[in-house]
mmCIF file with all atom_site columns, C-alpha atoms in Angstrom:
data_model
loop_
_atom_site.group_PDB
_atom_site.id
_atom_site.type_symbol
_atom_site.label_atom_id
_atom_site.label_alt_id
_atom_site.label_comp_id
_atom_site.label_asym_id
_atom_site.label_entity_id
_atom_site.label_seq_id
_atom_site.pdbx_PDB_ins_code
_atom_site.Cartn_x
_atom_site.Cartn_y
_atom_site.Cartn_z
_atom_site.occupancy
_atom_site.B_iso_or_equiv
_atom_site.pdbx_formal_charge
_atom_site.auth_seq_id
_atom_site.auth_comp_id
_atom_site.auth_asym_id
_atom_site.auth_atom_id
_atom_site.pdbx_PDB_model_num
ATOM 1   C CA . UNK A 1 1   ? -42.654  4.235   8.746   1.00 0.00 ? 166 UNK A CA 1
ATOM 2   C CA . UNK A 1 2   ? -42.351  0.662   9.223   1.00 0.00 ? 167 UNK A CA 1
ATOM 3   C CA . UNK A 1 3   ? -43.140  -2.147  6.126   1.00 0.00 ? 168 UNK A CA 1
ATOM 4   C CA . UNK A 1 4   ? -46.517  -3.371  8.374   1.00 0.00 ? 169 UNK A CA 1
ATOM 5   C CA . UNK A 1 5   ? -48.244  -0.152  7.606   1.00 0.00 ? 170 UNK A CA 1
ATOM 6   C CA . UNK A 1 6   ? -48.465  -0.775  3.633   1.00 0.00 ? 171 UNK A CA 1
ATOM 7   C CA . UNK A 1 7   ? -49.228  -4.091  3.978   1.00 0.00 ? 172 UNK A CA 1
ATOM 8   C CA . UNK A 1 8   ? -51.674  -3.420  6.675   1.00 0.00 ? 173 UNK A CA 1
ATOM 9   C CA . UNK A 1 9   ? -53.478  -0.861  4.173   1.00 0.00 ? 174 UNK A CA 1
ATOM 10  C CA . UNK A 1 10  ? -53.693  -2.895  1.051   1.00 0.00 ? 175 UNK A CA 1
ATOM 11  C CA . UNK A 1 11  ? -54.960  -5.437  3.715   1.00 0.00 ? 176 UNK A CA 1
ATOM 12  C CA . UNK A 1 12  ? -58.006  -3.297  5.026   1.00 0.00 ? 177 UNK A CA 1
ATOM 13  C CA . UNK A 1 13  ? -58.647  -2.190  0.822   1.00 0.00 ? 178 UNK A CA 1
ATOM 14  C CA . UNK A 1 14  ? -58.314  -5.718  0.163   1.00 0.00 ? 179 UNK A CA 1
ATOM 15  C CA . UNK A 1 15  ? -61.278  -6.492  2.557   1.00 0.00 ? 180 UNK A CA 1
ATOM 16  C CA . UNK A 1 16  ? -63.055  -3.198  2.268   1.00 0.00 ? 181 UNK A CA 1
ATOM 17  C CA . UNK A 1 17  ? -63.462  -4.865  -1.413  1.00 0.00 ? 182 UNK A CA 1
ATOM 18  C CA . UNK A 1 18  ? -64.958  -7.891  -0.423  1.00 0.00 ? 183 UNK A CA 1
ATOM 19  C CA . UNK A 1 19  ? -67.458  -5.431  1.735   1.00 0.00 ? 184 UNK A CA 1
ATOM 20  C CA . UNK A 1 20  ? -68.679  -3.835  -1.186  1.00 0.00 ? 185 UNK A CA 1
ATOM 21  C CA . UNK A 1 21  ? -68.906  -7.019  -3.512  1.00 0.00 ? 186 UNK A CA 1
ATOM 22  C CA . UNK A 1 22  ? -71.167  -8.621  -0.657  1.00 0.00 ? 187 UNK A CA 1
ATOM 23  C CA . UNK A 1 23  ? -73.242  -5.227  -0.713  1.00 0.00 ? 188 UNK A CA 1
ATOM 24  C CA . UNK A 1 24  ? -73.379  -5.330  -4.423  1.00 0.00 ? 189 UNK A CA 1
ATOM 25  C CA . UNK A 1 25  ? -74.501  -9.019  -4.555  1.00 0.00 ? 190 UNK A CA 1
ATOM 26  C CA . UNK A 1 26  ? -77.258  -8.291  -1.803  1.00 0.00 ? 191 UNK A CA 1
ATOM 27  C CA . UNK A 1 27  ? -78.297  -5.660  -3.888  1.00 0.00 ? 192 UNK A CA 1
ATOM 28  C CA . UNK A 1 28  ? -78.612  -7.884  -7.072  1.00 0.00 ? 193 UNK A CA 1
ATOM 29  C CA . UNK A 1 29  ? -80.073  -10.338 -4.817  1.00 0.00 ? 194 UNK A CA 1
ATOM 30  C CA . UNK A 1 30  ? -82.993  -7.548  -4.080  1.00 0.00 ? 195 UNK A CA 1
ATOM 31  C CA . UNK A 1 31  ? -83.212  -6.903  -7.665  1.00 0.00 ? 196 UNK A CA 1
ATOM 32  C CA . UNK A 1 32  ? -83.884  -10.339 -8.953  1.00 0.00 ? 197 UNK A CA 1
ATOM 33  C CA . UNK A 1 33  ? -85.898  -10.905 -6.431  1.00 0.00 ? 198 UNK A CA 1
ATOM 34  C CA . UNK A 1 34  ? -88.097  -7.934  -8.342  1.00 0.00 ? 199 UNK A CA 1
ATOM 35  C CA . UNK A 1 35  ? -91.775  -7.886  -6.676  1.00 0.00 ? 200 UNK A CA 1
ATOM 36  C CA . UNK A 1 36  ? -91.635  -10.797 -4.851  1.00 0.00 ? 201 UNK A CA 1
ATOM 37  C CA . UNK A 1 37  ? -93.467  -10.421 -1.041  1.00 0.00 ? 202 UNK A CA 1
ATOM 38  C CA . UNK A 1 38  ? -92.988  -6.778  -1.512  1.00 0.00 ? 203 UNK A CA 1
ATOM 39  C CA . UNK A 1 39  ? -90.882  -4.196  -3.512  1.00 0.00 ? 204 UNK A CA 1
ATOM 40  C CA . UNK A 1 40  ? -87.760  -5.314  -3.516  1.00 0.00 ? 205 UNK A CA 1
ATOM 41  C CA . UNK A 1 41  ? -86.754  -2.909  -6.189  1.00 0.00 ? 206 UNK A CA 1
ATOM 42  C CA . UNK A 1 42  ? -86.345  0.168   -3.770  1.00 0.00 ? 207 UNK A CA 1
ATOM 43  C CA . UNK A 1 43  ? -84.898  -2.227  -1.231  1.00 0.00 ? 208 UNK A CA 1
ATOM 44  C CA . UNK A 1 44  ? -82.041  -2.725  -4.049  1.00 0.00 ? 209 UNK A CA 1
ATOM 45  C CA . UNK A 1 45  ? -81.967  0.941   -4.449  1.00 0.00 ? 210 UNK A CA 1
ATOM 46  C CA . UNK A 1 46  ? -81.268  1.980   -0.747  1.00 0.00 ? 211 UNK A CA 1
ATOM 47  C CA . UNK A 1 47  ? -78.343  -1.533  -0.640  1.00 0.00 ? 212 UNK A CA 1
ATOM 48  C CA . UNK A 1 48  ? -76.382  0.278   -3.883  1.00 0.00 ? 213 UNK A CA 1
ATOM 49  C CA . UNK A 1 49  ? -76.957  3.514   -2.405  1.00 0.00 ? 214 UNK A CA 1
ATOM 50  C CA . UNK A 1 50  ? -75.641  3.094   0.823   1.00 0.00 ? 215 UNK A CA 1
ATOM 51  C CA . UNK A 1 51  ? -72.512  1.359   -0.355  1.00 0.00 ? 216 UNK A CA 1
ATOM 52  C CA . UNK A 1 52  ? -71.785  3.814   -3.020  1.00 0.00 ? 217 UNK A CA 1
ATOM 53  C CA . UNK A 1 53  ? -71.952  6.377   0.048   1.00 0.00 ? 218 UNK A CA 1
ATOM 54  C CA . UNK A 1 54  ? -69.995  3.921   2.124   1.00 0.00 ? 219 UNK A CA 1
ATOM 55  C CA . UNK A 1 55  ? -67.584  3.283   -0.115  1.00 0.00 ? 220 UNK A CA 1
ATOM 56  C CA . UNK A 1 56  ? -67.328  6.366   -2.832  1.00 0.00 ? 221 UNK A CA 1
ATOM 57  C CA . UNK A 1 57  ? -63.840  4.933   -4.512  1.00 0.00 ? 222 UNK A CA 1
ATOM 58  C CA . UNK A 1 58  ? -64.926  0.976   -4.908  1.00 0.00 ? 223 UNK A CA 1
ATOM 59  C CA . UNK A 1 59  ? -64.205  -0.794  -7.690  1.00 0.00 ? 224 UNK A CA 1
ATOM 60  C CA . UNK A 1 60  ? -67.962  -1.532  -8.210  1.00 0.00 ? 225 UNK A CA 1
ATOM 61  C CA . UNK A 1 61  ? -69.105  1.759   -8.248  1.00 0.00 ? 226 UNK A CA 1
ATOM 62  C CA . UNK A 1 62  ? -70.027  1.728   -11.612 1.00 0.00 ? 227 UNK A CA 1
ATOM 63  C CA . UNK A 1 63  ? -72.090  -1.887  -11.468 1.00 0.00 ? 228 UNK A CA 1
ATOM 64  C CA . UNK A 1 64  ? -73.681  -0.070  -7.940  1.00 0.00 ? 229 UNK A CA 1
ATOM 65  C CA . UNK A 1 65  ? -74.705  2.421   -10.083 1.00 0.00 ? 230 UNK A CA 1
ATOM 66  C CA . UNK A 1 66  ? -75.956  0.739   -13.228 1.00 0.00 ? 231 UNK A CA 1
ATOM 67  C CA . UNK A 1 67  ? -77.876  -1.673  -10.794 1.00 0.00 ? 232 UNK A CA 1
ATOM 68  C CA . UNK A 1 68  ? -79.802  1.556   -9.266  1.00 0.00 ? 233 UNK A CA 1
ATOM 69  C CA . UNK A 1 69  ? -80.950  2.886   -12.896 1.00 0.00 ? 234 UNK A CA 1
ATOM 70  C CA . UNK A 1 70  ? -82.306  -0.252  -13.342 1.00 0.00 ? 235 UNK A CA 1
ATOM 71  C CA . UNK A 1 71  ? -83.951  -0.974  -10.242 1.00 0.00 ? 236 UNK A CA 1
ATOM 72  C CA . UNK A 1 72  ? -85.904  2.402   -10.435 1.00 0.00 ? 237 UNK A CA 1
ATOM 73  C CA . UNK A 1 73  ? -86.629  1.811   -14.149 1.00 0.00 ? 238 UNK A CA 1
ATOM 74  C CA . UNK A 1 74  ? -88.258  -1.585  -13.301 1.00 0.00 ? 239 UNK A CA 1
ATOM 75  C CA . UNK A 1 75  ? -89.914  -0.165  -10.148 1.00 0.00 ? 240 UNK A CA 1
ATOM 76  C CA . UNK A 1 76  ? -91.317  2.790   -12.483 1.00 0.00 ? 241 UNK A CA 1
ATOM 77  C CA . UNK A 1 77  ? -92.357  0.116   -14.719 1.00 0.00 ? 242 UNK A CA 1
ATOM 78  C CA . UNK A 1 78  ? -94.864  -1.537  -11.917 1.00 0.00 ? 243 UNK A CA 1
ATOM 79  C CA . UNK A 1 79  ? -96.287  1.463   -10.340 1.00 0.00 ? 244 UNK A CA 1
ATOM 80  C CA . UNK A 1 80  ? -100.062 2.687   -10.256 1.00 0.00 ? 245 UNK A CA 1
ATOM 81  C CA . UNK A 1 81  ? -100.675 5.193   -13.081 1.00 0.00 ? 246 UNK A CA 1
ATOM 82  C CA . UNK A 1 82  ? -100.363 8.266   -10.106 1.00 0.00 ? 247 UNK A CA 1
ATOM 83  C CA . UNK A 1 83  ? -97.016  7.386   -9.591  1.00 0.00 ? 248 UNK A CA 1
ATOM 84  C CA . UNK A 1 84  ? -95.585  6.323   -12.820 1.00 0.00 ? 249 UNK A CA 1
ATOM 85  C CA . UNK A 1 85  ? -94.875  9.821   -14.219 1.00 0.00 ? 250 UNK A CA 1
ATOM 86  C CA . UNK A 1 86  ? -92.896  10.694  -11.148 1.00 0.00 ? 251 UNK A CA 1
ATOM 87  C CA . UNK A 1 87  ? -90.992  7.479   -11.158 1.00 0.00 ? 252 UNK A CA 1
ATOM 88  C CA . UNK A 1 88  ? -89.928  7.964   -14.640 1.00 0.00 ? 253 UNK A CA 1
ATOM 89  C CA . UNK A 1 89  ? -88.445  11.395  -13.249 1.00 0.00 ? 254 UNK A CA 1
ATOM 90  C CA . UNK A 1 90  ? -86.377  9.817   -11.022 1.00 0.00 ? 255 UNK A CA 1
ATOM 91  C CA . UNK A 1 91  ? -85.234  7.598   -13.471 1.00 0.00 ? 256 UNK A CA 1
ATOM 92  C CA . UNK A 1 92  ? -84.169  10.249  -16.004 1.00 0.00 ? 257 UNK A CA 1
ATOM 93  C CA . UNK A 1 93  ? -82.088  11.832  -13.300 1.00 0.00 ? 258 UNK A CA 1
ATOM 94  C CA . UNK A 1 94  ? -80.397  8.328   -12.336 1.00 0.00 ? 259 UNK A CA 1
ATOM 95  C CA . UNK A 1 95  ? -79.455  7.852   -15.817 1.00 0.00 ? 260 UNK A CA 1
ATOM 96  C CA . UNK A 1 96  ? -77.999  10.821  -15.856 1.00 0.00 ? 261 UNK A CA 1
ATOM 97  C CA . UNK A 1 97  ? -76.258  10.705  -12.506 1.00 0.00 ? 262 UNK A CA 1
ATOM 98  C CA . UNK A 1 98  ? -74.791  7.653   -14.520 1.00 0.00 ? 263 UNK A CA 1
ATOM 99  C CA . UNK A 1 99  ? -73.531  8.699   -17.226 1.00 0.00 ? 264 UNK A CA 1
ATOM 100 C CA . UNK A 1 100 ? -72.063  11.649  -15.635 1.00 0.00 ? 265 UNK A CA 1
ATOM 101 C CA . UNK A 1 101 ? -70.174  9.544   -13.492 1.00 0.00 ? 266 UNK A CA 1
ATOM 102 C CA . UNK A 1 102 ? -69.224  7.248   -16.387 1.00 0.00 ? 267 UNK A CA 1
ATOM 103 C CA . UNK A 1 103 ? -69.547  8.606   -20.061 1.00 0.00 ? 268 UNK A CA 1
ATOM 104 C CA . UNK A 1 104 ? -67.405  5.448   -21.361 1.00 0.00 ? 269 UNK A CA 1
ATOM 105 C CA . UNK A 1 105 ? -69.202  2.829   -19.235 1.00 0.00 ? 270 UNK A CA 1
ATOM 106 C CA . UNK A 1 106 ? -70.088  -0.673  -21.046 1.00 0.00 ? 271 UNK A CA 1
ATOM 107 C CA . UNK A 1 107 ? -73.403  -0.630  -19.849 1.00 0.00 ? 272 UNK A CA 1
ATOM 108 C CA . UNK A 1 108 ? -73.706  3.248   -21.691 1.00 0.00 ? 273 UNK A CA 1
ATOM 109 C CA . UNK A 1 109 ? -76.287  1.348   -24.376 1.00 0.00 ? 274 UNK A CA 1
ATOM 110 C CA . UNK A 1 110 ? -78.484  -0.091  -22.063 1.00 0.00 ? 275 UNK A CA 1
ATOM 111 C CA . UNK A 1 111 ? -78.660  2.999   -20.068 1.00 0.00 ? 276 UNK A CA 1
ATOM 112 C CA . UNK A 1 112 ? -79.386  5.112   -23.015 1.00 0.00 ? 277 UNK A CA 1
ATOM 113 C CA . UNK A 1 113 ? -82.182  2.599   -24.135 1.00 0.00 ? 278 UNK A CA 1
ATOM 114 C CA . UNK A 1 114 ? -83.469  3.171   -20.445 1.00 0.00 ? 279 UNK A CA 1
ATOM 115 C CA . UNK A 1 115 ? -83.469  6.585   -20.971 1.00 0.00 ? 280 UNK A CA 1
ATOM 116 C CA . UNK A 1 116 ? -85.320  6.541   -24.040 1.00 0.00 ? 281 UNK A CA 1
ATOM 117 C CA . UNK A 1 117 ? -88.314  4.485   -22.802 1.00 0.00 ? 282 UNK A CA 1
ATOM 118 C CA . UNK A 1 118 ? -88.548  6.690   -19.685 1.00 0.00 ? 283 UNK A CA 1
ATOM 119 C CA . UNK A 1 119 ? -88.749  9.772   -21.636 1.00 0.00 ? 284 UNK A CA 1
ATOM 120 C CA . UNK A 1 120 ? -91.156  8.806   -23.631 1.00 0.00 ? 285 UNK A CA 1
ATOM 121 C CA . UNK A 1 121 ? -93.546  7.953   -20.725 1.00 0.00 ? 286 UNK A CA 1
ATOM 122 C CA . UNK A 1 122 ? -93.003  11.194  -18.882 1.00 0.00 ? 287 UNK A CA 1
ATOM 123 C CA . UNK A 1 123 ? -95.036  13.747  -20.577 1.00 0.00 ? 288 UNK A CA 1
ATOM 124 C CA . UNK A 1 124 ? -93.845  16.664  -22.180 1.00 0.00 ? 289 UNK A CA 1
ATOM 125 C CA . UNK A 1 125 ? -90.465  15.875  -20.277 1.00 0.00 ? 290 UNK A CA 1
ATOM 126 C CA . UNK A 1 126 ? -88.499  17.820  -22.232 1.00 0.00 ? 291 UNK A CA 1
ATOM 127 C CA . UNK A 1 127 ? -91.396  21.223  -22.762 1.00 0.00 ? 292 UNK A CA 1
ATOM 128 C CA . UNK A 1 128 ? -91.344  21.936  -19.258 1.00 0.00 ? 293 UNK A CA 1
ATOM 129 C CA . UNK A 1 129 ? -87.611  22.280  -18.785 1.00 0.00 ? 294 UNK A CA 1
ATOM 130 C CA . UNK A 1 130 ? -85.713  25.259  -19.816 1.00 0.00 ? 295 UNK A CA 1
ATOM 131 C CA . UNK A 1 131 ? -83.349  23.254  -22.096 1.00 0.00 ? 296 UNK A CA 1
ATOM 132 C CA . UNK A 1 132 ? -83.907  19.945  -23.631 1.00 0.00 ? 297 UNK A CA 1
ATOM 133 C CA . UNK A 1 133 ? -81.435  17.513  -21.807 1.00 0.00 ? 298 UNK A CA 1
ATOM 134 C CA . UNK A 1 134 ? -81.107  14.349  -24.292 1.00 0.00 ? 299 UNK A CA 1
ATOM 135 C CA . UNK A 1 135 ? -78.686  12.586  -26.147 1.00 0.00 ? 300 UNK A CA 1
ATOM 136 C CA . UNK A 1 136 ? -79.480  13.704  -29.578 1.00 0.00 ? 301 UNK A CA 1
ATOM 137 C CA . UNK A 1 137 ? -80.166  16.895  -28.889 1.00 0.00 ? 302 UNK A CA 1
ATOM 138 C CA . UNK A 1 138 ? -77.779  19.556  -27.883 1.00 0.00 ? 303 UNK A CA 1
ATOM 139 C CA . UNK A 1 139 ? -78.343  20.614  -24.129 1.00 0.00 ? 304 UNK A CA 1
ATOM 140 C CA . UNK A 1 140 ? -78.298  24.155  -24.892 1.00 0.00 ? 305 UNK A CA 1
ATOM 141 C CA . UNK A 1 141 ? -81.451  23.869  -27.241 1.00 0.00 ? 306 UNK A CA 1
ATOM 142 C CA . UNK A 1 142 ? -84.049  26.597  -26.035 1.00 0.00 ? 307 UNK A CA 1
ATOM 143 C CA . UNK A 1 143 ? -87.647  25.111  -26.228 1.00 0.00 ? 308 UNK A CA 1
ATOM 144 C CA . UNK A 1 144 ? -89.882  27.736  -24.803 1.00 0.00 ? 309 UNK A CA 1
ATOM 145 C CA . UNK A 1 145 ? -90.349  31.389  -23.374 1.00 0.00 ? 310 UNK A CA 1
ATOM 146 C CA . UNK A 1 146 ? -90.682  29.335  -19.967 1.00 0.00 ? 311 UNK A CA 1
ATOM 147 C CA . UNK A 1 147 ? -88.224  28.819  -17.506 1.00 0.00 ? 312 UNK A CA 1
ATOM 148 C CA . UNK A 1 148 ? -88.508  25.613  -15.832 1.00 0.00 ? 313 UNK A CA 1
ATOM 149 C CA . UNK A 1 149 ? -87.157  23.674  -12.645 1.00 0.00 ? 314 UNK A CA 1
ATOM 150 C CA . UNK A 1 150 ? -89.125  20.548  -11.396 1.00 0.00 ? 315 UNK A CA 1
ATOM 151 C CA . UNK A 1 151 ? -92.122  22.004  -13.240 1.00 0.00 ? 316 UNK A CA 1
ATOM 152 C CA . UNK A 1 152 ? -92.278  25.409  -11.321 1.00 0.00 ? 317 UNK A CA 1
ATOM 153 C CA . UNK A 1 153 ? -92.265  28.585  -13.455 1.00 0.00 ? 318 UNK A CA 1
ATOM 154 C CA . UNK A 1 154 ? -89.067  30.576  -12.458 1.00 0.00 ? 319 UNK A CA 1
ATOM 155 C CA . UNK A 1 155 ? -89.686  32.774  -15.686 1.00 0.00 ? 320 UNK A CA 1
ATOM 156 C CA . UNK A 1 156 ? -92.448  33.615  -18.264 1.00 0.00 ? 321 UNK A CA 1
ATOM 157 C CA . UNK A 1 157 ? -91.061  36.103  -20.867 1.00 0.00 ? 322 UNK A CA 1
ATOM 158 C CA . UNK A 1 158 ? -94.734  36.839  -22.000 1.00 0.00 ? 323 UNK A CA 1
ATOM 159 C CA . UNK A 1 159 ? -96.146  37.645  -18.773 1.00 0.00 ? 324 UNK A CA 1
ATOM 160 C CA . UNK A 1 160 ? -92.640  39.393  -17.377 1.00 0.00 ? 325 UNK A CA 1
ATOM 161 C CA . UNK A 1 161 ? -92.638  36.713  -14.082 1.00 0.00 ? 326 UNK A CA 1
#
């Protein structure tokens, strides 16, 4: 192989970097931008998104991903009272999406204080799933005879469904 192809690759990383810094900025742009002339919140969320999908191995992955917990947490934050249970959903499984993805992060505080708001404006979050997902409480805690998955009954020991 001849010396141009390495250089030629850390060329093309090199400026598939500055690709995914300019999507990250746009997407920061979106989310300081917050409600202004729209909701520029999801708008953020579908920037980081696609670039995370674009570019899976970026150095930015984790700031992509920090930026999209927040943006749905702020956009869950604004909605109508019909929606705001729902959005808090979504940001539950965002944070943990996160912290899957990065258990040592910096940003692990903030996204656990996220967490803990959303929770507590879900109701009963944690009763209608099978096991009690949180960070203080073990994951294998059993909270009910019920057995659920996005709030449909898969089994009822007392009635045998």
């Amino acid at each position: 192989k001849s010396d141009k192809v390495s250089i030629a690759q850390n060329a093309i990383f090199e400026l598939q970097d500055k690709l995914v810094l300019k999507e990250l900025e746009n997407a920061t742009l979106y989310y300081n931008l917050g409600t202004y002339m729209g909701n520029n919140y999801q708008s953020a969320v579908i920037v980081a998104k696609n670039a995370i999908k674009d570019y899976p191995y970026s150095k930015y992955k984790e700031q992509l991903e920090m930026l999209v917990l927040k943006s749905r947490y702020q956009e869950a934050l604004q909605s109508t009272d019909e929606r705001k249970e729902d959005r808090f959903r979504d940001v539950i499984d965002e944070y943990y999406s996160f912290i899957n993805d990065f258990p040592e992060s910096n940003n692990r505080h903030e996204a656990d204080n996220i967490f803990k708001i959303a929770s507590k404006h879900v109701k009963n979050w944690c009763l209608n799933m099978a096991y009690c997902p949180s960070p203080e409480a073990p994951t294998n805690k059993k909270l009910t005879n019920k057995f659920y998955i996005n709030n449909i009954i898969l089994f009822d020991k007392a009635n045998g469904l």
